[in-house]
Coordinates of C-alpha atoms in Angstrom, one line a residue:
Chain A
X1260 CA 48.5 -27.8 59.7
X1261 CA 48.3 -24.6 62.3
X1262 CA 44.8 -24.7 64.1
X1263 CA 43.5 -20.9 64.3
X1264 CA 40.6 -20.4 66.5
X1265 CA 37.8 -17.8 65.4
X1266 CA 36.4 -16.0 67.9
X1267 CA 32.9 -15.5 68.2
X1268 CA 32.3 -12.5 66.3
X1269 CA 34.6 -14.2 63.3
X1270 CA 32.1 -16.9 63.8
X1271 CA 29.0 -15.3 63.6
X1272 CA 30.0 -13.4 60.5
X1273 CA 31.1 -16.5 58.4
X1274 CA 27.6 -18.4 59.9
X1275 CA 25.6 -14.8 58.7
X1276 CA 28.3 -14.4 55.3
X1277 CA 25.9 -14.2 52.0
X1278 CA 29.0 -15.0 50.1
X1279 CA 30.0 -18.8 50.5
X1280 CA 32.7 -20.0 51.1
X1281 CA 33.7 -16.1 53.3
X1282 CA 36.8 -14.8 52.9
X1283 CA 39.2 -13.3 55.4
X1284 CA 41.7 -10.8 55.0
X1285 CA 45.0 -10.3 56.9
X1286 CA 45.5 -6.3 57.1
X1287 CA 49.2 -6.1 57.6
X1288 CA 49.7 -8.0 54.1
X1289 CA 46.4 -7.7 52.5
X1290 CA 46.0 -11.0 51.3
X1291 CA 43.3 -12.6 51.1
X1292 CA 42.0 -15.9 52.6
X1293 CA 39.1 -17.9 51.4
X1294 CA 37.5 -20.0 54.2
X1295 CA 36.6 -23.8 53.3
X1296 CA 34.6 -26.4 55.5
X1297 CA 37.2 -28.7 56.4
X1298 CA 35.5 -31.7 54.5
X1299 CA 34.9 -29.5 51.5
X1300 CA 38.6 -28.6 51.4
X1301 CA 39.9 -32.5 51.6
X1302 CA 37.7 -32.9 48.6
X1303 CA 38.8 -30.3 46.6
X1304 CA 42.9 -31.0 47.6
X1305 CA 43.3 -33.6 44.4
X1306 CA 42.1 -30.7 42.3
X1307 CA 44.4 -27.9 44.0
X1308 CA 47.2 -30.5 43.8
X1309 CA 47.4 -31.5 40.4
X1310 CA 49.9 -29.7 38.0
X1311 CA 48.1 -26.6 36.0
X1312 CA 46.5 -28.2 33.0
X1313 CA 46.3 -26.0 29.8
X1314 CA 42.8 -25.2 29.2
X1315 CA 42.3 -27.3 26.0
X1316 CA 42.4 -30.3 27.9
X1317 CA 39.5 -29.8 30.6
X1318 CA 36.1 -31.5 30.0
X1319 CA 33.9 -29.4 27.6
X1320 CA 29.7 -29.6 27.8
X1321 CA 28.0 -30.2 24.6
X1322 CA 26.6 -27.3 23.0
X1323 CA 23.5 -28.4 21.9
X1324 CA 23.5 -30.3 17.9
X1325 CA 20.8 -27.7 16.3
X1326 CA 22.0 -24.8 18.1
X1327 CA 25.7 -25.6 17.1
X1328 CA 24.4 -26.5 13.4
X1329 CA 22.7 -23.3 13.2
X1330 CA 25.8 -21.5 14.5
X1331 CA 27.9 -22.7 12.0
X1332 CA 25.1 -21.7 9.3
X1333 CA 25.2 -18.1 10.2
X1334 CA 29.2 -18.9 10.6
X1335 CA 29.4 -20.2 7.2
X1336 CA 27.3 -17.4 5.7
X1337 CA 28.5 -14.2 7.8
X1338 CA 30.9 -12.8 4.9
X1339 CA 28.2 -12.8 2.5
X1340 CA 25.6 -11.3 5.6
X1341 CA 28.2 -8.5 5.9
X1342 CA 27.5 -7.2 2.3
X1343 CA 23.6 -7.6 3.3
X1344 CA 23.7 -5.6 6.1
X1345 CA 21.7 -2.6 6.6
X1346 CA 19.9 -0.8 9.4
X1347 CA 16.8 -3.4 9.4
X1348 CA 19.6 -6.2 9.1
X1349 CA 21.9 -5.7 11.8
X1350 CA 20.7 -9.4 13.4
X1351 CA 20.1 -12.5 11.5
X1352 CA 18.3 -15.7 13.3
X1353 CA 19.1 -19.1 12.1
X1354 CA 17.5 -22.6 12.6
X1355 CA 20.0 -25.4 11.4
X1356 CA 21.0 -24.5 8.3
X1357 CA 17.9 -22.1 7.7
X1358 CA 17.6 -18.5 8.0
X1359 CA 14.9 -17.6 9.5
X1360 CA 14.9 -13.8 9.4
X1361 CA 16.9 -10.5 9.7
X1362 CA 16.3 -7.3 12.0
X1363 CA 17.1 -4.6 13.7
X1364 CA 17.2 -5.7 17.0
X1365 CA 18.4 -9.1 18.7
X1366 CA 14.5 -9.2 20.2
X1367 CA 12.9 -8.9 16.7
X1368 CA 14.9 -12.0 15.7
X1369 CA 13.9 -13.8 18.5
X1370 CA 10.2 -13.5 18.6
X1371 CA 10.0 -14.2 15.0
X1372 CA 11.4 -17.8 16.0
X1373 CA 9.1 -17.8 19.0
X1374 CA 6.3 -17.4 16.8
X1375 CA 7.5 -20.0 14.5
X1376 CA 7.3 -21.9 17.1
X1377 CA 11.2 -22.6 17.6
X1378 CA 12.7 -23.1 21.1
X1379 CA 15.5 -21.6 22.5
X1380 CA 18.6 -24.1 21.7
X1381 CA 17.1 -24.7 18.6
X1382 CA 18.1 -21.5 16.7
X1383 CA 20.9 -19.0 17.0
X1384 CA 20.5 -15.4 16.9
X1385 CA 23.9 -13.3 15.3
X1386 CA 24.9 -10.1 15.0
X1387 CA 25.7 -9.1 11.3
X1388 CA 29.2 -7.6 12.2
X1389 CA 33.0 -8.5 11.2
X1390 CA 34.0 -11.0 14.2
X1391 CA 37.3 -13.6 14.6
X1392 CA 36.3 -16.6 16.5
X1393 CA 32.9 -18.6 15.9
X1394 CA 29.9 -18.6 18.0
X1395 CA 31.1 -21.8 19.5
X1396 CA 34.8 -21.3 20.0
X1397 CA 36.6 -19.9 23.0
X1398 CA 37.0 -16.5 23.9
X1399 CA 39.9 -15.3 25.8
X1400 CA 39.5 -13.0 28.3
X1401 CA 40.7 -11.6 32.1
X1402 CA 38.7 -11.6 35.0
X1403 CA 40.0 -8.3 36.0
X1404 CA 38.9 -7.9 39.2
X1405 CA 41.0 -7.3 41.9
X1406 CA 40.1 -6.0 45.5
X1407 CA 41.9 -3.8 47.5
X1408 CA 40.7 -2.9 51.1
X1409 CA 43.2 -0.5 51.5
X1410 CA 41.6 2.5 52.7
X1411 CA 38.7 0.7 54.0
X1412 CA 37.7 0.8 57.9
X1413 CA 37.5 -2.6 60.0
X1414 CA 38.5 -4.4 57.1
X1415 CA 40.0 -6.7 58.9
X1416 CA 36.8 -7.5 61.4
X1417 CA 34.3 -8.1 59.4
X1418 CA 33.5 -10.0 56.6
X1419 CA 29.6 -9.7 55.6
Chain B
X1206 CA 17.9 7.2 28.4
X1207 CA 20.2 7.9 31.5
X1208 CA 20.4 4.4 33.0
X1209 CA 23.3 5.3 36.2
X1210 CA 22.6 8.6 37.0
X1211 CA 25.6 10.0 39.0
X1212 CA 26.0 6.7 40.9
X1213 CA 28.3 7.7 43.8
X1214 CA 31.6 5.7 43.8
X1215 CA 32.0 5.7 47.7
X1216 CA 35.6 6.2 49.4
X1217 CA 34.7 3.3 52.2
X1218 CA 33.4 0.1 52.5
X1219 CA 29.8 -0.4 52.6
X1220 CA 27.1 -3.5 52.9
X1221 CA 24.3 -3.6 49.6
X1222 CA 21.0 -5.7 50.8
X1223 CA 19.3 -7.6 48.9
X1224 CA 16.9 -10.6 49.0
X1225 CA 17.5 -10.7 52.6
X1226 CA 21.6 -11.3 52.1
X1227 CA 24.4 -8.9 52.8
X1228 CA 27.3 -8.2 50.2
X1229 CA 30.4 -5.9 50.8
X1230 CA 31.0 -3.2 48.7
X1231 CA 34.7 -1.9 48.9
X1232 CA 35.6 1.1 48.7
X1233 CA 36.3 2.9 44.8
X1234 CA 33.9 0.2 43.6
X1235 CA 30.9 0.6 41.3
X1236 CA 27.7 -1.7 42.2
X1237 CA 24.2 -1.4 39.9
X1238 CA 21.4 -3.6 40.0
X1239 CA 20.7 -6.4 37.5
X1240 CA 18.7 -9.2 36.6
X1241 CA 19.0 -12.0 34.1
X1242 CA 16.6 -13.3 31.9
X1243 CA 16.1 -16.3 29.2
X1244 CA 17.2 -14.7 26.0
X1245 CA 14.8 -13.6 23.8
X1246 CA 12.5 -12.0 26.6
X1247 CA 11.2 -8.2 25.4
X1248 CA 9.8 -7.2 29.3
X1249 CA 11.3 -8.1 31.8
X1250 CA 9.9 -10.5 34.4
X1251 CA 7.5 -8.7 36.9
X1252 CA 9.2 -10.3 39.9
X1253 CA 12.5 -11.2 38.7
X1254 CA 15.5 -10.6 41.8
X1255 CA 17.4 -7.9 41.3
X1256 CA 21.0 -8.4 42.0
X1257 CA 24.2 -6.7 42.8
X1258 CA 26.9 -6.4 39.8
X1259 CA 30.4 -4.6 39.6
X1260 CA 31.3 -2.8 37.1
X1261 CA 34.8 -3.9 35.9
X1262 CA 36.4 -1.7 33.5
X1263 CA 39.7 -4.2 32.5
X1264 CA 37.1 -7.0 32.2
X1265 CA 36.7 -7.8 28.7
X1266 CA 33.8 -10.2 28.6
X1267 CA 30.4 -8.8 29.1
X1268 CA 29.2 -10.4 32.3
X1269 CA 30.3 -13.0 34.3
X1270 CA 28.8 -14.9 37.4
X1271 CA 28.9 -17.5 39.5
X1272 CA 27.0 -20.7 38.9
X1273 CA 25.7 -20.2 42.4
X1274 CA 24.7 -16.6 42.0
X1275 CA 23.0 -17.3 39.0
X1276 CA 20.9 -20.2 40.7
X1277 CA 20.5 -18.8 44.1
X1278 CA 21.0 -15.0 43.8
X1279 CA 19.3 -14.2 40.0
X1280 CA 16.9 -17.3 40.4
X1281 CA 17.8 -19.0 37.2
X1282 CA 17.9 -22.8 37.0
X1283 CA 21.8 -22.2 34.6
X1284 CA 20.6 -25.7 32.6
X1285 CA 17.6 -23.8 31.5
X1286 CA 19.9 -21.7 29.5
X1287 CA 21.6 -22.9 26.2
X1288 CA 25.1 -23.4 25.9
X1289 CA 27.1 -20.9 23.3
X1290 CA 30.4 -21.3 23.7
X1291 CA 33.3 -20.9 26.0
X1292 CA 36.0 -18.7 27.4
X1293 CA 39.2 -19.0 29.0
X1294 CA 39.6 -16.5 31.5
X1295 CA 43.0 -16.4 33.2
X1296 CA 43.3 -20.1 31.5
X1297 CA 40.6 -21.2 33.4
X1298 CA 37.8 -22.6 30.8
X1299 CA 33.7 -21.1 31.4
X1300 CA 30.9 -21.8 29.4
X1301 CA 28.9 -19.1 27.9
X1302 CA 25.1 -19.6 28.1
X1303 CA 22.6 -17.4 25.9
X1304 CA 21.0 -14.9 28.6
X1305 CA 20.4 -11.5 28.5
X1306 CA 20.9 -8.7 30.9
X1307 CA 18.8 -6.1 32.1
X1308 CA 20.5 -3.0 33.8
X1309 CA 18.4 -0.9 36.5
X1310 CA 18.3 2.7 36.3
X1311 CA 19.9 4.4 40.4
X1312 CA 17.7 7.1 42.1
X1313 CA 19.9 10.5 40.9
X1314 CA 23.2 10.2 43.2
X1315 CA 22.1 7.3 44.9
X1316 CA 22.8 3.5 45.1
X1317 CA 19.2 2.8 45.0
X1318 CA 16.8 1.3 42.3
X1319 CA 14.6 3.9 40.8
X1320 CA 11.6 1.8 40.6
X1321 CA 9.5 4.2 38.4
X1322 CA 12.2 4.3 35.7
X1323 CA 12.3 1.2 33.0
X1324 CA 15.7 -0.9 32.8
X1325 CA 17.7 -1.2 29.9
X1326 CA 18.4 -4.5 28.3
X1327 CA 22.0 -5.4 27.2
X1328 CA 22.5 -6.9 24.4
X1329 CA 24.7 -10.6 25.2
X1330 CA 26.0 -11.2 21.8
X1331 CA 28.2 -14.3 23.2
X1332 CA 26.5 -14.7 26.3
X1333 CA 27.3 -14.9 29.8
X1334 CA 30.2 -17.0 31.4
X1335 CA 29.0 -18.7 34.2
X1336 CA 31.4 -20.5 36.4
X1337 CA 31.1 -23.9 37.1
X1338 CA 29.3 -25.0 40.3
X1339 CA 32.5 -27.0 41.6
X1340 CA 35.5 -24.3 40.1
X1341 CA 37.9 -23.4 42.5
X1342 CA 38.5 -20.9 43.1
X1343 CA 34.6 -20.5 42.4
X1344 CA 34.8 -17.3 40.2
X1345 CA 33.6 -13.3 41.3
X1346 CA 32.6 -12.9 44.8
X1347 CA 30.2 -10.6 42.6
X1348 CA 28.6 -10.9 39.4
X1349 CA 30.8 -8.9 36.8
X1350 CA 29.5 -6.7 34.2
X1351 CA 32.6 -6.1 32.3
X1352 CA 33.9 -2.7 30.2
X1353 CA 32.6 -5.2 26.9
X1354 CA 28.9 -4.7 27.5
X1355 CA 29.0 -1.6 27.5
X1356 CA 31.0 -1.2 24.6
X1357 CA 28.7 -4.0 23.0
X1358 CA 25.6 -2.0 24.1
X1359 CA 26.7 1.2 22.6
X1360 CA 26.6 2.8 25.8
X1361 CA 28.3 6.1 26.9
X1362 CA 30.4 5.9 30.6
X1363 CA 31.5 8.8 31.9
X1364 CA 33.5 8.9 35.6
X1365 CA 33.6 12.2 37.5
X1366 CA 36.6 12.0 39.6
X1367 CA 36.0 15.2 41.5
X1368 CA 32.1 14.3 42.4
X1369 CA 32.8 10.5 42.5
X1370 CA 30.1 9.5 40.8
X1371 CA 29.7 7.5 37.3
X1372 CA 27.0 7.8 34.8
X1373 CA 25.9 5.5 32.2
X1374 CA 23.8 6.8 29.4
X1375 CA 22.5 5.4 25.7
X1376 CA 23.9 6.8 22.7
X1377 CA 22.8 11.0 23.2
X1378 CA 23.4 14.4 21.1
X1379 CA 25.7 15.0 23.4
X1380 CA 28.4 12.4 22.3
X1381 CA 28.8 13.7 19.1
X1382 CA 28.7 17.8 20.7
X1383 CA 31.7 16.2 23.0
X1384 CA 33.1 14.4 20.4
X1385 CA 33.5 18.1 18.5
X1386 CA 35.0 19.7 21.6
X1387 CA 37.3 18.1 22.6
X1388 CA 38.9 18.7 19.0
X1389 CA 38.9 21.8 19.1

């Protein structure tokens, strides 16, 4: 592995970065370089070595049993919610396999569970509208993002 | 309600402060200000941080952050908020957690907060991804408010290319009078 040694104003600026781990940026190709502890790299090599899994397969957290029940209450029920809705029925709050209330806004839904005393993750608050994939099923989407420094000055100095 | 009122789009790179941290700004980016909240929440928090965003207009989730930035930046313990669902952005799987949004209106042509204004709340109908704490790589280097929530949140963008400057506005008159023009 090449050893590169920073000098002390590339340093100070990865000490002072707000944004951990920094990145770097080489100007003649602009790529981009993120910058790992050494120790922090070695643990995450396994993970940067293994073979692209296809997302199905990686661990998924439990959403929580009420909040998922409820979920697939207003799931279950959206087709016939979609003849029901109206201007005061654009939002529909559910608590397991209750309804709980309509309204206009996400925020009337909500405090009428608040003021029946229900917790958040123990309800789920829909919007009445025509939708292909269930509260609790996955999204797809791009993280668009992408960062050219082109025109900008010192880009390759200093990254804050 | 004008919420970015002719928020410059600079042509260089610049440094935002907030909280005491430092994040770059490059250039032809658009930064607001935004916190997050528990869902549910009608005012927002008196003292809640207000945090740098970019705007992404191919992003087509509503808003996306950083376990990290969520914990350290938006001061939001991410357990505190219940788990919705999940997305798999460039096949990567995030959870979505039930939050909610609040955008912060700019000074006129300015960057700045304009404290004496109220912000708006967005609407998170599936949440907000937030990457896990251990992802690499670890997701934005800046909280993303993606081209969804403003779609979502019924809200009008419109980019001046000549001034450089965006504005973001609620549903106005004037959509509809724009809407007529530019058939004719």
């Amino acid at each position: 592995m090449t050893l590169i040694h920073l000098t002390a104003e590339q340093a100070r600026a990865i000490a002072d970065s707000a944004e951990q781990p920094p990145m770097a940026l080489d100007p003649r190709t602009n790529k981009a370089y993120v910058l790992l502890q050494s120790d922090v790299y070695e643990r995450a090599r396994p993970l940067l070595e293994k073979p692209a899994q296809p997302p199905d397969s990686e661990p998924r957290a439990q959403i929580a049993p009420l909040m998922l029940q409820s979920m697939q209450a207003f799931w279950r029920e959206l087709p016939e919610l979609l003849k029901q809705k109206s201007k005061s029925r654009l939002w529909v709050g559910y608590h397991a396999d209750e309804r709980v209330c309509f309204g206009p806004d996400d925020i009337d839904v909500y405090q009428e569970c608040f003021r029946r005393g229900l917790q958040r993750g123990q309800f789920y608050v829909g919007k009445i509208e025509v939708d292909e994939t269930p509260p609790w099923g996955t999204l797809n989407g791009d993280w668009s993002l992408y960062e050219s420094t082109a025109n900008d000055e010192q880009a390759s100095a200093r990254i804050v | 309600m004008r919420i970015l009122d002719r928020l410059p789009i600079l042509d260089r790179r610049t440094s935002e402060k907030f909280d005491g941290k430092y994040v770059t700004i490059f250039h032809d980016q658009i930064p607001v200000w935004v916190s997050i909240h528990l869902a549910g929440e009608s005012q927002p928090e008196a003292n809640i941080p207000r945090i740098p965003a970019l705007v992404d207009t191919g992003n087509n989730f509503d808003f996306s952050i950083q376990h990290r930035h969520l914990r350290d930046w938006a001061g939001i313990d991410p357990a505190l908020l219940p788990l919705l669902g999940d997305i798999a952005i460039n096949e990567r799987i995030v959870h979505c957690h039930q939050a909610s949004v609040w955008l912060y209106p700019n000074v006129p042509g300015k960057r700045e907060i304009a404290h004496d204004k109220l912000p708006l709340r967005l609407r998170m109908k599936k949440g907000i991804a937030v990457y896990p704490r251990d992802a690499v790589p670890p997701g934005p280097r800046i909280p993303l408010l993606g081209v969804a929530a403003l779609l979502n949140n019924d809200l009008d963008f419109w980019l001046d290319p000549e001034l450089r400057h965006v504005s973001v506005e609620t549903r106005t008159w004037r959509r509809r009078m724009i809407r007529l023009l530019r058939r004719l």
